[in-house]
PDB file of C-alpha atoms in Angstrom:
ATOM      1  CA  MET A 475      -2.719  10.145  34.735  1.00 49.00           C
ATOM      2  CA  GLU A 476      -1.553  12.823  32.318  1.00 54.00           C
ATOM      3  CA  ASN A 477       0.533  15.687  33.563  1.00 65.00           C
ATOM      4  CA  SER A 478      -0.136  19.303  32.590  1.00 64.00           C
ATOM      5  CA  ALA A 479       2.596  19.394  29.930  1.00 62.00           C
ATOM      6  CA  GLU A 480       0.970  16.495  28.052  1.00 62.00           C
ATOM      7  CA  LYS A 481      -2.461  18.174  28.267  1.00 67.00           C
ATOM      8  CA  LYS A 482      -1.060  21.363  26.739  1.00 69.00           C
ATOM      9  CA  ALA A 483       0.864  19.515  24.019  1.00 72.00           C
ATOM     10  CA  LEU A 484      -2.177  17.642  22.658  1.00 77.00           C
ATOM     11  CA  PRO A 485      -4.029  20.658  21.163  1.00 81.00           C
ATOM     12  CA  GLY A 486      -0.748  21.882  19.681  1.00 84.00           C
ATOM     13  CA  PHE A 487      -0.241  18.491  18.060  1.00 88.00           C
ATOM     14  CA  PHE A 488      -3.643  18.582  16.375  1.00 90.00           C
ATOM     15  CA  LYS A 489      -3.064  22.162  15.254  1.00 91.00           C
ATOM     16  CA  GLY A 490       0.171  21.023  13.619  1.00 91.00           C
ATOM     17  CA  VAL A 491      -1.607  18.128  11.933  1.00 92.00           C
ATOM     18  CA  LYS A 492      -4.204  20.508  10.517  1.00 92.00           C
ATOM     19  CA  ILE A 493      -1.485  22.809   9.158  1.00 94.00           C
ATOM     20  CA  GLU A 494       0.332  19.885   7.528  1.00 94.00           C
ATOM     21  CA  PHE A 495      -2.883  18.584   5.926  1.00 93.00           C
ATOM     22  CA  LYS A 496      -3.342  21.976   4.250  1.00 93.00           C
ATOM     23  CA  LYS A 497       0.105  21.568   2.628  1.00 95.00           C
ATOM     24  CA  VAL A 498      -0.803  18.220   1.038  1.00 93.00           C
ATOM     25  CA  VAL A 499      -1.304  18.288  -2.723  1.00 92.00           C
ATOM     26  CA  TRP A 500      -4.049  15.766  -3.418  1.00 89.00           C
ATOM     27  CA  PRO A 501      -4.119  14.058  -6.821  1.00 93.00           C
ATOM     28  CA  ASP A 502      -6.938  14.853  -9.193  1.00 96.00           C
ATOM     29  CA  ARG A 503      -9.467  12.293 -10.430  1.00 97.00           C
ATOM     30  CA  GLN A 504      -7.542  11.572 -13.653  1.00 97.00           C
ATOM     31  CA  ALA A 505      -4.256  10.868 -11.861  1.00 97.00           C
ATOM     32  CA  THR A 506      -5.997   8.656  -9.306  1.00 97.00           C
ATOM     33  CA  LEU A 507      -7.668   6.658 -12.093  1.00 98.00           C
ATOM     34  CA  LYS A 508      -4.395   6.168 -13.977  1.00 98.00           C
ATOM     35  CA  GLN A 509      -2.539   5.074 -10.857  1.00 97.00           C
ATOM     36  CA  SER A 510      -5.338   2.690  -9.855  1.00 98.00           C
ATOM     37  CA  ILE A 511      -5.307   1.081 -13.283  1.00 98.00           C
ATOM     38  CA  ALA A 512      -1.518   0.730 -13.121  1.00 98.00           C
ATOM     39  CA  VAL A 513      -1.723  -0.974  -9.710  1.00 98.00           C
ATOM     40  CA  VAL A 514      -4.381  -3.425 -10.889  1.00 98.00           C
ATOM     41  CA  ALA A 515      -2.464  -4.218 -14.109  1.00 98.00           C
ATOM     42  CA  ILE A 516       0.811  -4.787 -12.307  1.00 98.00           C
ATOM     43  CA  SER A 517      -0.931  -6.943  -9.702  1.00 98.00           C
ATOM     44  CA  VAL A 518      -2.442  -9.131 -12.429  1.00 98.00           C
ATOM     45  CA  VAL A 519       0.900  -9.488 -14.218  1.00 98.00           C
ATOM     46  CA  VAL A 520       2.719 -10.404 -11.003  1.00 98.00           C
ATOM     47  CA  GLY A 521      -0.059 -12.858 -10.120  1.00 98.00           C
ATOM     48  CA  VAL A 522       0.296 -14.584 -13.507  1.00 98.00           C
ATOM     49  CA  ILE A 523       4.081 -14.767 -13.122  1.00 98.00           C
ATOM     50  CA  ILE A 524       3.723 -16.313  -9.644  1.00 98.00           C
ATOM     51  CA  ALA A 525       1.129 -18.807 -10.941  1.00 98.00           C
ATOM     52  CA  ILE A 526       3.451 -19.873 -13.770  1.00 98.00           C
ATOM     53  CA  MET A 527       6.378 -20.263 -11.370  1.00 98.00           C
ATOM     54  CA  ASP A 528       4.148 -22.311  -9.036  1.00 98.00           C
ATOM     55  CA  TYR A 529       3.032 -24.575 -11.871  1.00 97.00           C
ATOM     56  CA  VAL A 530       6.638 -25.118 -13.041  1.00 97.00           C
ATOM     57  CA  ALA A 531       7.806 -25.851  -9.490  1.00 97.00           C
ATOM     58  CA  LYS A 532       4.909 -28.261  -8.930  1.00 96.00           C
ATOM     59  CA  TYR A 533       5.641 -30.042 -12.205  1.00 96.00           C
ATOM     60  CA  GLY A 534       9.341 -30.223 -11.368  1.00 94.00           C
ATOM     61  CA  VAL A 535       8.766 -31.673  -7.908  1.00 94.00           C
ATOM     62  CA  ASN A 536       6.301 -34.218  -9.274  1.00 93.00           C
ATOM     63  CA  PHE A 537       8.790 -35.191 -12.007  1.00 92.00           C
ATOM     64  CA  ILE A 538      11.660 -35.594  -9.513  1.00 92.00           C
ATOM     65  CA  THR A 539       9.594 -37.610  -7.034  1.00 92.00           C
ATOM     66  CA  SER A 540       8.278 -39.946  -9.751  1.00 90.00           C
ATOM     67  CA  ILE A 541      11.793 -41.043 -10.791  1.00 80.00           C
TER      68      ILE A 541
END
């Protein structure tokens, strides 16, 4: 069961959250688009690098075990 101090603190917490949300500077549509494209491009590049490393490791293990 909550005590009276916790009941009084909860509305103050939400008031503080509302004040902080007003301070946030949200990115515009152009910045969001550029950042999204950058994330997708970097993800694809990292995925390709990991796939190449996986292929090389697989080939190496198969070569070593076939000796």
